[in-house]
mmCIF file of C-alpha atoms in Angstrom:
data_model
loop_
_atom_site.group_PDB
_atom_site.id
_atom_site.type_symbol
_atom_site.label_atom_id
_atom_site.label_comp_id
_atom_site.label_asym_id
_atom_site.label_seq_id
_atom_site.Cartn_x
_atom_site.Cartn_y
_atom_site.Cartn_z
ATOM 1 C CA HIS L 1244 131.353 91.008 -76.248
ATOM 2 C CA VAL L 1245 134.014 89.598 -78.539
ATOM 3 C CA GLY L 1246 137.461 91.002 -77.912
ATOM 4 C CA GLU L 1247 140.341 91.522 -80.294
ATOM 5 C CA VAL L 1248 141.634 88.163 -81.490
ATOM 6 C CA ASN L 1249 143.404 88.985 -84.759
ATOM 7 C CA SER L 1250 146.730 89.646 -83.067
ATOM 8 C CA ILE L 1251 146.953 86.183 -81.497
ATOM 9 C CA PRO L 1252 147.894 84.006 -84.507
ATOM 10 C CA THR L 1253 150.168 86.671 -85.999
ATOM 11 C CA THR L 1254 152.398 86.957 -82.940
ATOM 12 C CA VAL L 1255 155.689 85.044 -82.877
ATOM 13 C CA GLY L 1256 154.873 82.213 -80.511
ATOM 14 C CA GLY L 1257 151.141 82.346 -81.216
ATOM 15 C CA GLY L 1258 148.462 82.389 -78.553
ATOM 16 C CA GLY L 1259 150.829 80.962 -75.939
ATOM 17 C CA VAL L 1260 152.405 84.400 -75.578
ATOM 18 C CA HIS L 1261 149.068 85.788 -74.379
ATOM 19 C CA ALA L 1262 148.071 82.814 -72.211
ATOM 20 C CA ASP L 1263 148.343 82.840 -68.428
ATOM 21 C CA GLY L 1264 150.235 79.544 -68.529
ATOM 22 C CA LYS L 1265 147.811 77.121 -66.870
ATOM 23 C CA VAL L 1266 148.860 73.694 -68.156
ATOM 24 C CA PRO L 1267 146.735 70.865 -66.698
ATOM 25 C CA ARG L 1268 147.058 67.407 -68.209
ATOM 26 C CA PHE L 1269 144.127 65.527 -69.682
ATOM 27 C CA ARG L 1270 142.716 62.819 -67.430
ATOM 28 C CA GLU L 1271 142.550 59.169 -68.452
ATOM 29 C CA GLU L 1272 138.879 59.420 -69.416
ATOM 30 C CA ASP L 1273 139.541 62.312 -71.796
ATOM 31 C CA PHE L 1274 141.227 59.880 -74.192
ATOM 32 C CA ARG L 1275 138.182 57.574 -74.351
ATOM 33 C CA LEU L 1276 135.171 59.897 -74.270
ATOM 34 C CA ARG L 1277 133.217 58.043 -76.956
ATOM 35 C CA SER L 1278 133.732 54.671 -75.276
ATOM 36 C CA ASP L 1279 132.824 56.024 -71.831
ATOM 37 C CA TYR L 1280 129.965 58.376 -72.717
ATOM 38 C CA GLY L 1281 128.859 57.361 -76.206
ATOM 39 C CA PRO L 1282 128.320 59.481 -79.337
ATOM 40 C CA GLN L 1283 126.769 62.926 -78.913
ATOM 41 C CA GLU L 1284 124.253 64.299 -81.419
ATOM 42 C CA GLY L 1285 125.614 67.279 -83.343
ATOM 43 C CA ALA L 1286 129.165 66.707 -82.147
ATOM 44 C CA HIS L 1287 132.170 64.808 -83.430
ATOM 45 C CA VAL L 1288 133.259 62.726 -80.443
ATOM 46 C CA ASP L 1289 135.901 60.040 -80.910
ATOM 47 C CA ASP L 1290 138.327 58.167 -78.718
ATOM 48 C CA TRP L 1291 141.944 59.138 -79.114
ATOM 49 C CA PRO L 1292 144.077 56.553 -80.929
ATOM 50 C CA LEU L 1293 146.293 56.321 -77.842
ATOM 51 C CA THR L 1294 145.890 56.267 -74.066
ATOM 52 C CA TYR L 1295 146.998 58.491 -71.218
ATOM 53 C CA ASP L 1296 149.534 55.861 -70.174
ATOM 54 C CA GLU L 1297 151.167 56.145 -73.608
ATOM 55 C CA MET L 1298 151.110 59.955 -73.480
ATOM 56 C CA GLU L 1299 152.425 60.353 -69.930
ATOM 57 C CA PRO L 1300 156.172 60.267 -70.783
ATOM 58 C CA PHE L 1301 155.612 62.998 -73.376
ATOM 59 C CA TYR L 1302 153.640 65.116 -70.908
ATOM 60 C CA ALA L 1303 156.610 64.854 -68.536
ATOM 61 C CA GLU L 1304 159.097 65.761 -71.268
ATOM 62 C CA VAL L 1305 157.131 68.865 -72.299
ATOM 63 C CA GLU L 1306 156.724 69.967 -68.678
ATOM 64 C CA ARG L 1307 160.496 69.785 -68.252
ATOM 65 C CA ALA L 1308 161.093 71.665 -71.495
ATOM 66 C CA ILE L 1309 158.805 74.628 -70.810
ATOM 67 C CA GLY L 1310 159.181 74.583 -67.023
ATOM 68 C CA VAL L 1311 156.017 73.896 -65.008
ATOM 69 C CA ALA L 1312 155.485 74.789 -61.357
ATOM 70 C CA GLY L 1313 153.105 72.620 -59.370
ATOM 71 C CA ARG L 1314 152.701 70.088 -56.580
ATOM 72 C CA ALA L 1315 152.236 66.435 -57.489
ATOM 73 C CA GLY L 1316 149.217 64.958 -55.719
ATOM 74 C CA ALA L 1317 147.713 68.341 -54.889
ATOM 75 C CA ASN L 1318 144.752 67.675 -57.172
ATOM 76 C CA PRO L 1319 143.166 64.404 -56.003
ATOM 77 C CA PHE L 1320 141.285 64.062 -59.301
ATOM 78 C CA ALA L 1321 144.291 64.407 -61.616
ATOM 79 C CA ALA L 1322 145.739 61.545 -63.625
ATOM 80 C CA TRP L 1323 148.784 59.699 -62.288
ATOM 81 C CA ARG L 1324 152.266 61.160 -62.751
ATOM 82 C CA SER L 1325 155.621 59.436 -63.165
ATOM 83 C CA GLY L 1326 157.403 62.122 -61.152
ATOM 84 C CA PRO L 1327 157.144 65.557 -59.532
ATOM 85 C CA TYR L 1328 156.759 68.840 -61.367
ATOM 86 C CA PRO L 1329 160.027 70.513 -62.415
ATOM 87 C CA MET L 1330 159.421 73.344 -59.919
ATOM 88 C CA PRO L 1331 157.449 73.835 -56.713
ATOM 89 C CA PRO L 1332 154.362 76.084 -56.796
ATOM 90 C CA GLY L 1333 154.869 79.813 -56.573
ATOM 91 C CA ALA L 1334 153.873 81.882 -53.563
ATOM 92 C CA PRO L 1335 150.071 82.046 -53.160
ATOM 93 C CA MET L 1336 148.148 85.308 -53.271
ATOM 94 C CA TYR L 1337 146.532 86.433 -50.036
ATOM 95 C CA GLY L 1338 143.081 86.076 -51.566
ATOM 96 C CA ALA L 1339 143.874 82.491 -52.537
ATOM 97 C CA VAL L 1340 144.980 81.698 -48.982
ATOM 98 C CA LEU L 1341 141.636 82.917 -47.602
ATOM 99 C CA SER L 1342 139.441 81.279 -50.239
ATOM 100 C CA SER L 1343 141.355 77.981 -50.102
ATOM 101 C CA ALA L 1344 140.895 77.701 -46.355
ATOM 102 C CA ALA L 1345 137.185 78.415 -46.734
ATOM 103 C CA ALA L 1346 136.874 75.852 -49.548
ATOM 104 C CA GLU L 1347 138.596 73.183 -47.465
ATOM 105 C CA ARG L 1348 136.140 73.809 -44.628
ATOM 106 C CA ARG L 1349 133.365 73.044 -47.126
ATOM 107 C CA GLY L 1350 134.998 69.743 -48.090
ATOM 108 C CA LEU L 1351 136.377 70.968 -51.417
ATOM 109 C CA HIS L 1352 139.882 70.390 -52.782
ATOM 110 C CA PRO L 1353 141.624 73.641 -53.736
ATOM 111 C CA TYR L 1354 145.120 73.207 -55.131
ATOM 112 C CA GLU L 1355 147.893 75.116 -56.853
ATOM 113 C CA ALA L 1356 147.175 74.955 -60.573
ATOM 114 C CA PRO L 1357 150.153 73.680 -62.607
ATOM 115 C CA THR L 1358 151.519 76.774 -64.297
ATOM 116 C CA ALA L 1359 154.143 77.341 -66.969
ATOM 117 C CA ALA L 1360 155.791 80.158 -65.063
ATOM 118 C CA ASN L 1361 159.032 79.858 -63.158
ATOM 119 C CA SER L 1362 158.526 79.881 -59.401
ATOM 120 C CA ILE L 1363 162.350 79.796 -59.104
ATOM 121 C CA PRO L 1364 165.133 80.426 -61.646
ATOM 122 C CA TYR L 1365 164.893 77.634 -64.204
ATOM 123 C CA ASP L 1366 166.688 76.772 -67.436
ATOM 124 C CA GLY L 1367 168.432 80.121 -67.692
ATOM 125 C CA ARG L 1368 165.272 82.154 -67.101
ATOM 126 C CA PRO L 1369 164.463 84.077 -63.894
ATOM 127 C CA GLY L 1370 161.767 83.291 -61.385
ATOM 128 C CA CYS L 1371 158.407 85.045 -61.714
ATOM 129 C CA ASN L 1372 158.225 88.462 -60.030
ATOM 130 C CA ASN L 1373 154.421 88.148 -59.613
ATOM 131 C CA CYS L 1374 153.569 91.239 -61.657
ATOM 132 C CA GLY L 1375 150.203 89.605 -62.424
ATOM 133 C CA PHE L 1376 150.038 90.315 -66.170
ATOM 134 C CA CYS L 1377 150.484 86.752 -67.493
ATOM 135 C CA ALA L 1378 147.129 86.707 -69.262
ATOM 136 C CA PHE L 1379 146.920 88.800 -72.456
ATOM 137 C CA PHE L 1380 150.556 89.923 -72.266
ATOM 138 C CA GLY L 1381 153.994 88.611 -73.084
ATOM 139 C CA CYS L 1382 156.261 88.149 -70.073
ATOM 140 C CA PRO L 1383 158.688 91.107 -69.838
ATOM 141 C CA ILE L 1384 161.342 89.086 -67.969
ATOM 142 C CA HIS L 1385 160.815 85.747 -69.801
ATOM 143 C CA ALA L 1386 159.784 83.876 -66.665
ATOM 144 C CA LYS L 1387 156.758 82.401 -68.432
ATOM 145 C CA GLY L 1388 157.271 79.095 -70.237
ATOM 146 C CA ASP L 1389 155.594 80.316 -73.415
ATOM 147 C CA PRO L 1390 156.643 79.371 -76.963
ATOM 148 C CA VAL L 1391 159.093 82.292 -77.049
ATOM 149 C CA ALA L 1392 161.135 80.645 -74.282
ATOM 150 C CA LEU L 1393 161.673 77.523 -76.384
ATOM 151 C CA LEU L 1394 162.163 79.549 -79.580
ATOM 152 C CA THR L 1395 164.876 81.593 -77.893
ATOM 153 C CA LYS L 1396 166.646 78.436 -76.773
ATOM 154 C CA THR L 1397 166.332 76.943 -80.250
ATOM 155 C CA MET L 1398 167.676 80.073 -81.935
ATOM 156 C CA ALA L 1399 170.703 80.044 -79.629
ATOM 157 C CA THR L 1400 171.837 76.751 -81.180
ATOM 158 C CA GLY L 1401 172.485 78.503 -84.489
ATOM 159 C CA ARG L 1402 170.657 75.693 -86.312
ATOM 160 C CA ALA L 1403 167.280 77.400 -86.659
ATOM 161 C CA GLU L 1404 165.992 80.428 -88.525
ATOM 162 C CA LEU L 1405 162.947 82.396 -87.431
ATOM 163 C CA MET L 1406 161.047 84.221 -90.188
ATOM 164 C CA ALA L 1407 158.887 86.818 -88.454
ATOM 165 C CA GLU L 1408 156.122 88.730 -90.278
ATOM 166 C CA THR L 1409 155.801 85.730 -92.603
ATOM 167 C CA CYS L 1410 152.572 83.882 -93.371
ATOM 168 C CA VAL L 1411 152.420 80.418 -94.902
ATOM 169 C CA SER L 1412 149.724 80.533 -97.589
ATOM 170 C CA ARG L 1413 149.775 76.899 -98.736
ATOM 171 C CA ILE L 1414 151.388 73.559 -97.992
ATOM 172 C CA ARG L 1415 152.781 72.028 -101.176
ATOM 173 C CA VAL L 1416 151.768 68.387 -101.520
ATOM 174 C CA GLU L 1417 152.650 65.579 -103.904
ATOM 175 C CA GLY L 1418 150.387 62.592 -103.373
ATOM 176 C CA ARG L 1419 150.271 61.985 -99.638
ATOM 177 C CA ARG L 1420 153.572 63.727 -98.896
ATOM 178 C CA ALA L 1421 154.226 67.378 -98.081
ATOM 179 C CA THR L 1422 157.142 68.763 -100.079
ATOM 180 C CA GLY L 1423 157.307 72.357 -98.859
ATOM 181 C CA VAL L 1424 155.302 75.546 -98.410
ATOM 182 C CA ASP L 1425 154.342 78.746 -100.189
ATOM 183 C CA TYR L 1426 154.693 81.789 -97.971
ATOM 184 C CA ILE L 1427 154.218 85.552 -98.058
ATOM 185 C CA GLY L 1428 156.945 87.641 -96.456
ATOM 186 C CA ALA L 1429 156.883 91.102 -94.934
ATOM 187 C CA ASP L 1430 157.340 92.590 -98.426
ATOM 188 C CA GLY L 1431 154.080 91.012 -99.611
ATOM 189 C CA VAL L 1432 155.782 88.773 -102.173
ATOM 190 C CA GLU L 1433 154.832 85.090 -102.276
ATOM 191 C CA ARG L 1434 157.704 82.613 -102.447
ATOM 192 C CA SER L 1435 158.160 78.857 -102.155
ATOM 193 C CA MET L 1436 160.380 76.754 -99.912
ATOM 194 C CA GLU L 1437 161.087 73.055 -100.247
ATOM 195 C CA ALA L 1438 161.125 70.881 -97.135
ATOM 196 C CA LYS L 1439 161.673 67.247 -96.186
ATOM 197 C CA MET L 1440 159.059 67.658 -93.457
ATOM 198 C CA VAL L 1441 156.328 70.204 -92.709
ATOM 199 C CA ILE L 1442 155.039 70.486 -89.136
ATOM 200 C CA VAL L 1443 151.710 72.289 -88.801
ATOM 201 C CA ALA L 1444 151.221 73.760 -85.321
ATOM 202 C CA GLY L 1445 148.994 76.788 -85.777
ATOM 203 C CA GLY L 1446 146.372 76.071 -83.138
ATOM 204 C CA ALA L 1447 142.744 75.025 -83.455
ATOM 205 C CA ILE L 1448 141.811 77.828 -85.870
ATOM 206 C CA GLU L 1449 144.856 78.549 -88.021
ATOM 207 C CA THR L 1450 145.799 74.864 -88.504
ATOM 208 C CA PRO L 1451 142.518 73.766 -90.181
ATOM 209 C CA ARG L 1452 142.422 77.048 -92.104
ATOM 210 C CA LEU L 1453 145.847 76.367 -93.628
ATOM 211 C CA LEU L 1454 145.039 72.704 -94.327
ATOM 212 C CA LEU L 1455 141.804 73.660 -96.108
ATOM 213 C CA LEU L 1456 143.582 76.365 -98.114
ATOM 214 C CA SER L 1457 146.071 73.678 -99.138
ATOM 215 C CA GLY L 1458 143.332 71.401 -100.467
ATOM 216 C CA LEU L 1459 143.672 68.907 -97.622
ATOM 217 C CA VAL L 1460 140.180 67.838 -96.591
ATOM 218 C CA HIS L 1461 138.525 65.602 -94.011
ATOM 219 C CA PRO L 1462 134.870 65.484 -92.866
ATOM 220 C CA ALA L 1463 135.857 66.722 -89.376
ATOM 221 C CA LEU L 1464 138.428 69.322 -90.454
ATOM 222 C CA GLY L 1465 137.347 72.820 -89.445
ATOM 223 C CA ARG L 1466 134.172 71.575 -87.770
ATOM 224 C CA HIS L 1467 133.044 70.986 -84.188
ATOM 225 C CA LEU L 1468 135.502 73.455 -82.664
ATOM 226 C CA MET L 1469 135.328 73.368 -78.859
ATOM 227 C CA VAL L 1470 137.027 76.395 -77.366
ATOM 228 C CA HIS L 1471 138.603 76.519 -73.918
ATOM 229 C CA PHE L 1472 135.796 76.196 -71.371
ATOM 230 C CA GLN L 1473 136.262 77.588 -67.893
ATOM 231 C CA THR L 1474 133.885 78.289 -65.046
ATOM 232 C CA ILE L 1475 134.943 81.232 -62.890
ATOM 233 C CA VAL L 1476 133.518 82.446 -59.608
ATOM 234 C CA VAL L 1477 134.662 85.850 -58.372
ATOM 235 C CA GLY L 1478 134.166 87.106 -54.842
ATOM 236 C CA HIS L 1479 134.894 90.528 -53.347
ATOM 237 C CA PHE L 1480 135.851 90.952 -49.681
#
């Protein structure tokens, strides 16, 4: 079964509005997969051009910006951190208390997943009220650290303009430099806008789509997509 996905890229804030806010960091080995495990047939596996140690300060900065609740050291397999999470973990569900105790008796390591949802009031936004609808829904009280939280803060400066119901159709390029974009507004009319810099942040599907539509090509662009992989075990008591 394939669910409805068309509404995700067309929402202000993108797929982050619908996400449940789990924000784990990559581990050190994730930045050197080709070196550690070698090339894989039928896949495009490369080392990153930088290391976890170089990325760590930026991980910390983003976690402070969006607001992440978690407990440093709770996951014994996680990469090192330069400091604690901005907020402590939220209150556990009763089912999690039972299953965690059982997992620990089996020698496993359950831990509070780092989550971009306020466990306490943070950065002008309230603490989570545990309504349970993080996944697939926008947060009605803005306790979730989704892109809308940062957009709202940015808009409050008066130095940013948000153009909703607007789709960029092409990045304008001269040589190796982007000079602006063509876009289609809510009225269906295509217009152009000049820019000193164009930042493309449309996710793993919309970003390559826009780059290809703009005539920007690379052998790996739009290929070898690996979607979010998650193994879930559900038990009923």
